[in-house]
PDB file of C-alpha atoms and ligand atoms in Angstrom:
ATOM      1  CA  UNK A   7     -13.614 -16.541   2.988  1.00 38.00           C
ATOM      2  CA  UNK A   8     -10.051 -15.189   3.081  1.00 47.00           C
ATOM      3  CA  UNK A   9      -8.963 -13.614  -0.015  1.00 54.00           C
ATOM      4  CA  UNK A  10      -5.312 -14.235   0.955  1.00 48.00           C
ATOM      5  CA  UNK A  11      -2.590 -16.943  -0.934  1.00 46.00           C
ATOM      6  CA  UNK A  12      -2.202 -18.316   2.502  1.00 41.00           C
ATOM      7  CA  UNK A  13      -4.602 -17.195   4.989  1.00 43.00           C
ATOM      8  CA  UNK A  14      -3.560 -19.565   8.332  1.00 43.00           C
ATOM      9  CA  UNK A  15       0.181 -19.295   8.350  1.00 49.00           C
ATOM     10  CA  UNK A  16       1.265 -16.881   5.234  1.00 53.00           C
ATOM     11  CA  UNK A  17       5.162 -17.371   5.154  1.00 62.00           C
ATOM     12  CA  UNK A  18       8.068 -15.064   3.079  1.00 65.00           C
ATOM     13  CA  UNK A  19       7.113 -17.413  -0.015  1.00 66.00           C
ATOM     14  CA  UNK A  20       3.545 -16.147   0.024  1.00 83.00           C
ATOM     15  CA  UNK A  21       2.845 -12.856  -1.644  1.00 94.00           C
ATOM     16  CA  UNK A  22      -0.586 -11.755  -1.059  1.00 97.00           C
ATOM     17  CA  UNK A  23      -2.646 -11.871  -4.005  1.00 97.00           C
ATOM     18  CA  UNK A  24      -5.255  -8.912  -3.106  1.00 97.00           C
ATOM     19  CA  UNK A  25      -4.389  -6.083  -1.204  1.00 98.00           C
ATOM     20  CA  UNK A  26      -7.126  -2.946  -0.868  1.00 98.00           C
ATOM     21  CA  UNK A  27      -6.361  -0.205  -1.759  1.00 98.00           C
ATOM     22  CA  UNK A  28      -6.010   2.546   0.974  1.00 99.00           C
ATOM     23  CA  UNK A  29      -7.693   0.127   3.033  1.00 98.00           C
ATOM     24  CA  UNK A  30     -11.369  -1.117   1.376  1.00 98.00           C
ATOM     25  CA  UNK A  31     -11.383   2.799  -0.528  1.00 98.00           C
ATOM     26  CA  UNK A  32     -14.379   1.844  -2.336  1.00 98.00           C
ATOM     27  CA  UNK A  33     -16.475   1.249   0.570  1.00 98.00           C
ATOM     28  CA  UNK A  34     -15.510   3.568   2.915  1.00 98.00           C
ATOM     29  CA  UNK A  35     -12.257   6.516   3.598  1.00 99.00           C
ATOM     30  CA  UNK A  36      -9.274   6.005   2.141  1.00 99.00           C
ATOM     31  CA  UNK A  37      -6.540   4.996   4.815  1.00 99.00           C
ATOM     32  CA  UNK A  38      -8.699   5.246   8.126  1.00 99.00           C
ATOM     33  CA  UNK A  39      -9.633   2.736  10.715  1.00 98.00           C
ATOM     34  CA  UNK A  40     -13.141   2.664   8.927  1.00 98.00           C
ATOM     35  CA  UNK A  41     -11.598   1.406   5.435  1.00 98.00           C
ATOM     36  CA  UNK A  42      -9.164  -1.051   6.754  1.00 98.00           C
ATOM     37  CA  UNK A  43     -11.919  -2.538   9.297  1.00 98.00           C
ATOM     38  CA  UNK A  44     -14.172  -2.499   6.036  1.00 98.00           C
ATOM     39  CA  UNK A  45     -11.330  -4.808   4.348  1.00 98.00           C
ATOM     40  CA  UNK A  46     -11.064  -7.838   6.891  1.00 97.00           C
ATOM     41  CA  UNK A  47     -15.158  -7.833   7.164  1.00 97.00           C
ATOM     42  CA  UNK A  48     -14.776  -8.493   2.845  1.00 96.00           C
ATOM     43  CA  UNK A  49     -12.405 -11.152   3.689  1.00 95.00           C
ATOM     44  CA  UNK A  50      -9.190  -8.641   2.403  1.00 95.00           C
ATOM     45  CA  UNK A  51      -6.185  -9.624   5.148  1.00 95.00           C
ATOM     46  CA  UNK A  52      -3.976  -6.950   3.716  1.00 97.00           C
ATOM     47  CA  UNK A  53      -4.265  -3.330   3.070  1.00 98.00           C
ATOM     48  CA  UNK A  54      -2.137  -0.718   1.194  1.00 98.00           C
ATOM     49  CA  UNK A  55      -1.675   2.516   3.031  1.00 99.00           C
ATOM     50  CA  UNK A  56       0.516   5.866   3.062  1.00 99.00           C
ATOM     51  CA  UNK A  57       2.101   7.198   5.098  1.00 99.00           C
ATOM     52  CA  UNK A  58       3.245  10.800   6.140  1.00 98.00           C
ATOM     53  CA  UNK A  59       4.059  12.788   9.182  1.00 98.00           C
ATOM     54  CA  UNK A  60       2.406  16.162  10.419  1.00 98.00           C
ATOM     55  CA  UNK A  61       4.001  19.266  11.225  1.00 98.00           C
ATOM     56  CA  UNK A  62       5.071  18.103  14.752  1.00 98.00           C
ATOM     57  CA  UNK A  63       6.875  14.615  13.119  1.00 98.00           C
ATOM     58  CA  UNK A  64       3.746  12.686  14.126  1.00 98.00           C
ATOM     59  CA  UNK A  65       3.164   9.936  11.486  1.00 98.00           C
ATOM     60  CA  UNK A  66      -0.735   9.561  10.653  1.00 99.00           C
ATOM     61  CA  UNK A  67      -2.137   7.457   7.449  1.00 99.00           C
ATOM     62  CA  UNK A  68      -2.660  10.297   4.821  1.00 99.00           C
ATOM     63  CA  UNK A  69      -2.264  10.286   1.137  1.00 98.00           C
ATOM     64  CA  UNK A  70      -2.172  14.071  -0.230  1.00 98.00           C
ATOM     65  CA  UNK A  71      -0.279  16.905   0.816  1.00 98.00           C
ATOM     66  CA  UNK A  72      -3.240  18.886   1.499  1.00 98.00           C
ATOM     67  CA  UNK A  73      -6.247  18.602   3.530  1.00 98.00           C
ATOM     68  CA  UNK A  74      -9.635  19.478   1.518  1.00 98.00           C
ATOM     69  CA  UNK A  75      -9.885  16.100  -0.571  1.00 98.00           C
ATOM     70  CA  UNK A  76     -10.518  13.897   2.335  1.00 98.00           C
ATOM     71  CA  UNK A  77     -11.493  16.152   5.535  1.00 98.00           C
ATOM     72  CA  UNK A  78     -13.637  19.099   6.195  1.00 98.00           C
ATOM     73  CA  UNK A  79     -10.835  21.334   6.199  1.00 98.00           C
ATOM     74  CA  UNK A  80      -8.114  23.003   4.328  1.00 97.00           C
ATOM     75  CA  UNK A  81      -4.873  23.888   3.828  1.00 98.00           C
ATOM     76  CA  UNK A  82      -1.854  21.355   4.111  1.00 98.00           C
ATOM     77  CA  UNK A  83      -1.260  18.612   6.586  1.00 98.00           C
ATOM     78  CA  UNK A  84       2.407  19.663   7.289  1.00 98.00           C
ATOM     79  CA  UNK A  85       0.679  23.105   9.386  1.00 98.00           C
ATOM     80  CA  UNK A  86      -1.306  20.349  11.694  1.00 98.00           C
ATOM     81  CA  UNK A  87      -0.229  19.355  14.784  1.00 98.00           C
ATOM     82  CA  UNK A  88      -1.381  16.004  15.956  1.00 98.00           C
ATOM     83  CA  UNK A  89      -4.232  17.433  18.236  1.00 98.00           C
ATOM     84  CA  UNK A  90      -5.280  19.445  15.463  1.00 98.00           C
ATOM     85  CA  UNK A  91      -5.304  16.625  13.585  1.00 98.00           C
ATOM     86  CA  UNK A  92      -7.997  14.462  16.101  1.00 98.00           C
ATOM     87  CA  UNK A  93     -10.590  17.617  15.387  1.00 98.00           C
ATOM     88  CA  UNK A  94     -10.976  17.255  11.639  1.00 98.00           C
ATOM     89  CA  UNK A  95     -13.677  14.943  10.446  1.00 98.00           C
ATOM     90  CA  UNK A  96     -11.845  12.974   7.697  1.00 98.00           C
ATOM     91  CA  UNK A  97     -15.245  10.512   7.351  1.00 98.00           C
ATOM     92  CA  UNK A  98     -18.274  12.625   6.298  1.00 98.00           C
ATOM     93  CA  UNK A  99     -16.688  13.766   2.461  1.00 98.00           C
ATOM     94  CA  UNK A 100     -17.122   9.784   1.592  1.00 98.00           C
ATOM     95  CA  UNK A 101     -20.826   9.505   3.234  1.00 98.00           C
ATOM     96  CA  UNK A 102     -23.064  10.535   6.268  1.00 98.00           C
ATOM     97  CA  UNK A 103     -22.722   6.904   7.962  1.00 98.00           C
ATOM     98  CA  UNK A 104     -18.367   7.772   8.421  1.00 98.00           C
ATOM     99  CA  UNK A 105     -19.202  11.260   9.698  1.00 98.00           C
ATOM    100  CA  UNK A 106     -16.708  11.263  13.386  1.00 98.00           C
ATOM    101  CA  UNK A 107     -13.931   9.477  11.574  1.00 98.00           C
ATOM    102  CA  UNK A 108     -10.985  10.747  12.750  1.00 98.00           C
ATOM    103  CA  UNK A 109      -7.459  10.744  11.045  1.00 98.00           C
ATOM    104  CA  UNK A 110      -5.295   7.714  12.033  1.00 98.00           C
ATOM    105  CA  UNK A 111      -2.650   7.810  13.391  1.00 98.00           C
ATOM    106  CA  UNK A 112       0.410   5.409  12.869  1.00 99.00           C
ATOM    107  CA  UNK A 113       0.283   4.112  15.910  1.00 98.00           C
ATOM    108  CA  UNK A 114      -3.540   3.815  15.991  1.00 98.00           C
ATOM    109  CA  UNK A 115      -3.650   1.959  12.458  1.00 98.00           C
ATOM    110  CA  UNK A 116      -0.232  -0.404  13.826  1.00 98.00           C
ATOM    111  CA  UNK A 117      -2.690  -1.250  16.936  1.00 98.00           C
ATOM    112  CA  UNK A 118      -5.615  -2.182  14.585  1.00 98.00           C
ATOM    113  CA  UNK A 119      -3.951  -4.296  12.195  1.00 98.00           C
ATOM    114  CA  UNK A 120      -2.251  -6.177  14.732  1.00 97.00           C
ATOM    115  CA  UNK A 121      -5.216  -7.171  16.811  1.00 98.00           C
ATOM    116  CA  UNK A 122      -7.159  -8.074  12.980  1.00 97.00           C
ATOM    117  CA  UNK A 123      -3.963  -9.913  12.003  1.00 96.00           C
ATOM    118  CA  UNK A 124      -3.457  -8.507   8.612  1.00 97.00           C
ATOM    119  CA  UNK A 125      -1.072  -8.126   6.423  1.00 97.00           C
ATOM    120  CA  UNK A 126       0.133  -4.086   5.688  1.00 98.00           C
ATOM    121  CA  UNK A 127       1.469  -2.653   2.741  1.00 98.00           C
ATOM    122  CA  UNK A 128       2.800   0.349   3.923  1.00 99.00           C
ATOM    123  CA  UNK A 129       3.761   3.133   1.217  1.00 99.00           C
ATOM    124  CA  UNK A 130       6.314   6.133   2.582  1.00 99.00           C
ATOM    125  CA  UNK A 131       4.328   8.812   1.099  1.00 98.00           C
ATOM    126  CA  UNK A 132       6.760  12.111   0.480  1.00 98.00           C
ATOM    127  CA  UNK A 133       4.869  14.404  -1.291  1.00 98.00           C
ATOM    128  CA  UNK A 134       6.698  17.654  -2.561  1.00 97.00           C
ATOM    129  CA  UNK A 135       9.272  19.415  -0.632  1.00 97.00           C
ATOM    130  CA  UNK A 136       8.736  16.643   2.295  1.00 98.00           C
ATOM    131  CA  UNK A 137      11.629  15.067   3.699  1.00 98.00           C
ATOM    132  CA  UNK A 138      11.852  11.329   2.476  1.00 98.00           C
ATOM    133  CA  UNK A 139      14.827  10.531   4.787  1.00 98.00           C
ATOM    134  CA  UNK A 140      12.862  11.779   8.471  1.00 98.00           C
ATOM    135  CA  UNK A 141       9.737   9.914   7.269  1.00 98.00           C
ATOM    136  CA  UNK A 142      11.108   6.753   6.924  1.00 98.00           C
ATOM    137  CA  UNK A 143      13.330   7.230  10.225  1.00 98.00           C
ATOM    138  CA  UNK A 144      10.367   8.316  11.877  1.00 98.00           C
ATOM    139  CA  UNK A 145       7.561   5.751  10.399  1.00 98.00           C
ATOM    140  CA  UNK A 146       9.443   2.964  10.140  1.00 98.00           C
ATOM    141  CA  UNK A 147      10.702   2.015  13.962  1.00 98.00           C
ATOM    142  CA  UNK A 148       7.212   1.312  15.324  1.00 98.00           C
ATOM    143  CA  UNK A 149       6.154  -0.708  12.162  1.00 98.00           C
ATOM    144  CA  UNK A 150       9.095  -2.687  12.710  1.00 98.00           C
ATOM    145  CA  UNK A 151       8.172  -3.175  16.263  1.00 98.00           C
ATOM    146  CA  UNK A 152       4.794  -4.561  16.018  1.00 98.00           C
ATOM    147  CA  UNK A 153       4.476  -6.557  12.939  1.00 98.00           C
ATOM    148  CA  UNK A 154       6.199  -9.462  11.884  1.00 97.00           C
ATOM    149  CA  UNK A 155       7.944  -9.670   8.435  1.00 96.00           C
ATOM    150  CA  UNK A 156       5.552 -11.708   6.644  1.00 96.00           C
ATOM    151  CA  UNK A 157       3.004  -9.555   7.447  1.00 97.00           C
ATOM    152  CA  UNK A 158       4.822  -6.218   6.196  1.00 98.00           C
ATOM    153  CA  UNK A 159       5.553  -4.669   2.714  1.00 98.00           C
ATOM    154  CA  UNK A 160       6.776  -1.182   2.711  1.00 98.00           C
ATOM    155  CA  UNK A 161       7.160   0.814  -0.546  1.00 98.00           C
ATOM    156  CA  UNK A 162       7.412   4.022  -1.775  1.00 98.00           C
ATOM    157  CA  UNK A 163       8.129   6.066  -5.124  1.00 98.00           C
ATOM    158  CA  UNK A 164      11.010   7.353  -3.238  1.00 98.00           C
ATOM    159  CA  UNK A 165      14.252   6.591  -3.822  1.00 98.00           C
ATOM    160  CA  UNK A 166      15.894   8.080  -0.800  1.00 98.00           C
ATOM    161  CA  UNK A 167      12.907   6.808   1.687  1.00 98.00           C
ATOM    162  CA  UNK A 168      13.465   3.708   0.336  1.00 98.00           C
ATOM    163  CA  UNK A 169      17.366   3.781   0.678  1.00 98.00           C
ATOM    164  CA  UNK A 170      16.650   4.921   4.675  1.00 98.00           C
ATOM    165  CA  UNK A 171      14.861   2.218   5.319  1.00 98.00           C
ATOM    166  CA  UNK A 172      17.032  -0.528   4.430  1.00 98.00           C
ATOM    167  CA  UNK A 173      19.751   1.198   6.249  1.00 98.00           C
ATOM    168  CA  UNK A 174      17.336   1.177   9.011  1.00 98.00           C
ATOM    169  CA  UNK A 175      16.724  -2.538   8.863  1.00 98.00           C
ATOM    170  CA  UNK A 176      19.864  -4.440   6.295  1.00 98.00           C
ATOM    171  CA  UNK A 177      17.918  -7.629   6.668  1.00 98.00           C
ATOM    172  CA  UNK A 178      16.011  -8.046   3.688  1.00 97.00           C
ATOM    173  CA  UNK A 179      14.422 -11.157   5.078  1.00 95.00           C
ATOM    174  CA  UNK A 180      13.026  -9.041   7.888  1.00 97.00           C
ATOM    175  CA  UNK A 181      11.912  -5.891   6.029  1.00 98.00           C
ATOM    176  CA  UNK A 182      10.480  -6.879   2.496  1.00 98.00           C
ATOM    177  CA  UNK A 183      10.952  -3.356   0.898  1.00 98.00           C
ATOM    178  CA  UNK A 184       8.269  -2.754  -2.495  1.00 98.00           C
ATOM    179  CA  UNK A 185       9.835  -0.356  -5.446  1.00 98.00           C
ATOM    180  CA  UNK A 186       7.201   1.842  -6.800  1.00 98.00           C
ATOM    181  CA  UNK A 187       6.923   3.208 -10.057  1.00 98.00           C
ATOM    182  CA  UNK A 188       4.447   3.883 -12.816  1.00 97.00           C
ATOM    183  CA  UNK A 189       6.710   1.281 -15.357  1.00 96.00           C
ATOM    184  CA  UNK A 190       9.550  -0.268 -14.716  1.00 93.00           C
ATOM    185  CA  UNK A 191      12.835   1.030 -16.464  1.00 90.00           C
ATOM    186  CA  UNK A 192      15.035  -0.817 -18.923  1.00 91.00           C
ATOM    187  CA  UNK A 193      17.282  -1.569 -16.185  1.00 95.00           C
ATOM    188  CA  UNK A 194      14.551  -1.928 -13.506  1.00 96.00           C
ATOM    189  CA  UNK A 195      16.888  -4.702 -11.663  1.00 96.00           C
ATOM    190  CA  UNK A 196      18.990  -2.252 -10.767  1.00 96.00           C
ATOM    191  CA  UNK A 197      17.084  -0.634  -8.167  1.00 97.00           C
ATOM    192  CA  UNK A 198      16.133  -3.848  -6.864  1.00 97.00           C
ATOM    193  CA  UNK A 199      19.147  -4.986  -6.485  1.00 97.00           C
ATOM    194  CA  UNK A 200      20.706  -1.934  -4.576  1.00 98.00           C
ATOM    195  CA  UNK A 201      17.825  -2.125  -1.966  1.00 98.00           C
ATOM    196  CA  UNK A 202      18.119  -5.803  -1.917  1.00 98.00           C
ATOM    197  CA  UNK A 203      14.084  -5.622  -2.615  1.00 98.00           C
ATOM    198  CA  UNK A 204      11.198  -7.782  -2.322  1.00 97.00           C
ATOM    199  CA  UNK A 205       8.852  -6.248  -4.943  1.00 98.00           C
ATOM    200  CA  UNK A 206       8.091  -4.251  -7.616  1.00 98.00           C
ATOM    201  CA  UNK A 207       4.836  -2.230  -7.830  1.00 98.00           C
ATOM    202  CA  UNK A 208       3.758  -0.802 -11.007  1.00 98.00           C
ATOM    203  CA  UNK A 209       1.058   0.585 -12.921  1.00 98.00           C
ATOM    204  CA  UNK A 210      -1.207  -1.944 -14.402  1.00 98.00           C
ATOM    205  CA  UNK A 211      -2.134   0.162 -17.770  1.00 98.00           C
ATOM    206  CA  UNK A 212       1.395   0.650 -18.501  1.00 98.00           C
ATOM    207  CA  UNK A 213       2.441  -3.070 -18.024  1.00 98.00           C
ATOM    208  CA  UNK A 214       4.312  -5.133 -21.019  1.00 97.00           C
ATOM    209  CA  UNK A 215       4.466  -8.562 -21.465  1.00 97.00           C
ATOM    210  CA  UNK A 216       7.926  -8.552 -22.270  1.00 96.00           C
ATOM    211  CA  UNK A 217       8.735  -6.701 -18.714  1.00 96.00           C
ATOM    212  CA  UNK A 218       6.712  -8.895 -16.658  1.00 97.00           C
ATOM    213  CA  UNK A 219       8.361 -12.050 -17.635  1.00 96.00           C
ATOM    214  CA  UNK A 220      11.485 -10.778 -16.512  1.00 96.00           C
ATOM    215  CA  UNK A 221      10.658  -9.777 -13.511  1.00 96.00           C
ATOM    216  CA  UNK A 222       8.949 -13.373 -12.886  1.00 93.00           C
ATOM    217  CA  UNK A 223      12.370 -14.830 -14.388  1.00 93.00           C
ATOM    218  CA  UNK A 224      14.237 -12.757 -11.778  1.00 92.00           C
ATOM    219  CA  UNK A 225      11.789 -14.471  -8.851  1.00 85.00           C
ATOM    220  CA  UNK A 226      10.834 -10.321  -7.838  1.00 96.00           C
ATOM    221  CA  UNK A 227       7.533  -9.946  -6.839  1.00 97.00           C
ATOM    222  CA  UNK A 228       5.398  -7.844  -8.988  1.00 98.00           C
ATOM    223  CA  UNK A 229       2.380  -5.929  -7.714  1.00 98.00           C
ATOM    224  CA  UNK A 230      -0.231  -3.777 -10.179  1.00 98.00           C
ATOM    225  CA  UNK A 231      -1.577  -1.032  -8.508  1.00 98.00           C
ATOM    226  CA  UNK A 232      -4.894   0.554  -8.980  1.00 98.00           C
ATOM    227  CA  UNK A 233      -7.089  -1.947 -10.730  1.00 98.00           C
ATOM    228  CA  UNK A 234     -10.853  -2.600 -10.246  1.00 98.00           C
ATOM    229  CA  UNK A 235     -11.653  -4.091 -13.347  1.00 98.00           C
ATOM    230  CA  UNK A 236     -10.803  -8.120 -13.050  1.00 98.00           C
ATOM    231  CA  UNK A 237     -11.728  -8.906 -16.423  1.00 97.00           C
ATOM    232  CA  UNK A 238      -9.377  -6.739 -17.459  1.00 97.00           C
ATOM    233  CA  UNK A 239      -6.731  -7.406 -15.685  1.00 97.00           C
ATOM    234  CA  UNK A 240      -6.832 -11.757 -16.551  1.00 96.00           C
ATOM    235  CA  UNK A 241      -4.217 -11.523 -18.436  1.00 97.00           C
ATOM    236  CA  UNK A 242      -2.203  -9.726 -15.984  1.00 98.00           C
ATOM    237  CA  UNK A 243      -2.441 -12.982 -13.856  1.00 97.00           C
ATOM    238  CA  UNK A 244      -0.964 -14.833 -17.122  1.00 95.00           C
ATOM    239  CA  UNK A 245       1.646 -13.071 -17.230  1.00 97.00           C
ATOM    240  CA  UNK A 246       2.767 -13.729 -13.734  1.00 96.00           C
ATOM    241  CA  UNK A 247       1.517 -10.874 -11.631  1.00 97.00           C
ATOM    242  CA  UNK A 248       1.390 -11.610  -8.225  1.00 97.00           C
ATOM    243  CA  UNK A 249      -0.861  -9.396  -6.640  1.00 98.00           C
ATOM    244  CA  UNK A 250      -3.353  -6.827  -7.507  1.00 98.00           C
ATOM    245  CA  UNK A 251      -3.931  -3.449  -5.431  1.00 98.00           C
ATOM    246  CA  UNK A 252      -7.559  -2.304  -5.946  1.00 98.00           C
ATOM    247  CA  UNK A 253     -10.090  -0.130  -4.599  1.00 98.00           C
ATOM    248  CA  UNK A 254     -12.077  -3.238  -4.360  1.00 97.00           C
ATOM    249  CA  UNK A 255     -10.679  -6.401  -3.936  1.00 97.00           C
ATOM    250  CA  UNK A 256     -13.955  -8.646  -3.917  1.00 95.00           C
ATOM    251  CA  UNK A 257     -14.330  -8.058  -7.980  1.00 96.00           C
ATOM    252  CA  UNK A 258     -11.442 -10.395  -8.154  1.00 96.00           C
ATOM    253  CA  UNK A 259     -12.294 -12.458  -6.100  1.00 94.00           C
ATOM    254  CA  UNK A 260     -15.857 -12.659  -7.373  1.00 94.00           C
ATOM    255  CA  UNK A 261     -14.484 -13.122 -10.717  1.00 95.00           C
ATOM    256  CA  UNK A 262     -11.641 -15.881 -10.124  1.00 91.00           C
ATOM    257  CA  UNK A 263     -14.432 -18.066  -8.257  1.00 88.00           C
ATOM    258  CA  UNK A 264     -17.198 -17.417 -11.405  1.00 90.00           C
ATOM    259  CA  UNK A 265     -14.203 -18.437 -13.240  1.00 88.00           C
ATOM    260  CA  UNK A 266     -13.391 -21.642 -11.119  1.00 87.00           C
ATOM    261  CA  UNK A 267     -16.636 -22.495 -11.421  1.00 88.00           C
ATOM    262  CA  UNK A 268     -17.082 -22.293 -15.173  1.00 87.00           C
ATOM    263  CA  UNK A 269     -14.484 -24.412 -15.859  1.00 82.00           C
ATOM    264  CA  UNK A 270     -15.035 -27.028 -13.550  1.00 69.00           C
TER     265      UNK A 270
HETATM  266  O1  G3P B 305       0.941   1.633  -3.576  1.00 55.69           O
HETATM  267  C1  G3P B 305       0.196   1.703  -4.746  1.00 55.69           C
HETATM  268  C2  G3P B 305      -0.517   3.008  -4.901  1.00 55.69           C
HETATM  269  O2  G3P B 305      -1.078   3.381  -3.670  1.00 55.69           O
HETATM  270  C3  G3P B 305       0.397   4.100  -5.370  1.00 55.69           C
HETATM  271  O3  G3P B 305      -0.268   5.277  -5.726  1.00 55.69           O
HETATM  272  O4  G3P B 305      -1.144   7.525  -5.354  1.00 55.69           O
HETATM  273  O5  G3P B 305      -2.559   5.572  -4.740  1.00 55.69           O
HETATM  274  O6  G3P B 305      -0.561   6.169  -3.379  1.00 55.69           O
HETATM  275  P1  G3P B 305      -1.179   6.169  -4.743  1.00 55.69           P
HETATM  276 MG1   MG B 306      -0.467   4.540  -1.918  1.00 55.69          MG
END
């Protein structure tokens, strides 16, 4: 079973409706090969991931600034070089069974979710003191290259990434571009607007009914990002949410069938 709005031909129109998390996080390391391999065996066709580059410009799928969360080392990931990088094991912290999983690269991850055929929601991850402007220079390029526009989301809390990348690519048919943020401002459309964006991604415990409608009224997508309770988030879906970003998509999907099926 696909979990996707339109799993045989998804087209601009079609926002995906689940998207894991850092790849399938709840099953297995956030943002490696392992996690978003994980995803398309549940049936998830798109995956959230970040995005930052090492010390030597090399973008690899990473979401903190420092090492010791998610590998058996320490220190930060801007003092790596990519073949220090390939040494650390970024598997065993989650469980014995991922121990040899190696930090993806961009290029590695691009080459995976191309041959599953999934969809990516790539987040420009700058984390303090990082340069927003050379990581979406950098990152962006090779995305470009390899996946087509319906398959391809990129976000990011940063303003300036954000404004990079649509000067990278003015086409906002070709590069859907996602505006992060915990809420939404007053004035949320202008952002939108400026970076002629696809989406909005916000934070599903700080939603408002009131916000959400506009944003449905203004035909932006809206995204709720990290969610993992689906009972909790039904009236979300009422209020015309388009797609939710969790740890663990299948609890949605679980729950919208049980639904289905109650009410038939
Ligand atoms: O893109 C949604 C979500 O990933 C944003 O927060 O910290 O998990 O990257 P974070
Ligand atoms: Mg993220």
């Amino acid at each position: 079973m696909s979990m996707s709005s339109a799993p045989l031909a998804p087209t601009l129109a079609d926002a995906p409706r689940y998207i894991a998390h850092r790849g399938l996080s709840a099953q297995a390391p956030e943002n490696t090969l392992a996690a978003v391999r994980a995803a398309h065996e549940a049936g998830c066709d798109w995956v959230e991931l970040d995005v930052q580059l090492l010390g030597d410009a090399t973008p690899v799928i990473w979401h903190d600034a420092g090492l010791k969360r998610c590998s058996d080392a320490r220190g930060k990931l801007v003092d790596l070089d990519v073949r220090r990088a390939a040494r650390l094991d970024v598997g065993a912290w989650f469980g014995e069974s991922f121990r040899g999983e190696r930090m993806a690269t961009l290029e590695q991850m691009l080459a995976l979710i191309d041959e599953l055929g999934m969809g990516l929601n790539l987040e420009l991850k700058v984390c303090r003191g990082r340069n927003a402007i050379e990581l979406a220079r950098t990152a962006l390029p090779p995305v470009l290259e390899v996946l087509p526009a319906e398959r391809l989301i990129v976000s990011s809390f940063d303003r300036h990434a954000l404004t990079a990348a649509r000067a990278l690519e003015p086409d906002a048919e070709r590069l859907r571009l996602g505006v992060l943020d915990d809420k939404a401002p007053k004035q949320w459309w202008r952002e939108t607007e400026r970076l002629a964006a696809y989406s909005l991604h916000l934070d599903w415990r700080k939603l408002k009914i009131k916000r959400a409608h506009e944003i449905a009224d203004e035909a932006v997508k809206l995204f709720c990002y990290t969610a993992n309770d689906p009972v909790a988030f039904d009236k979300l879906w009422g209020w015309g949410v388009d797609g939710v970003i969790s740890d663990d998509p299948a609890r949605f999907v679980t729950h919208a069938s049980d639904a289905a099926k109650a009410g038939e």
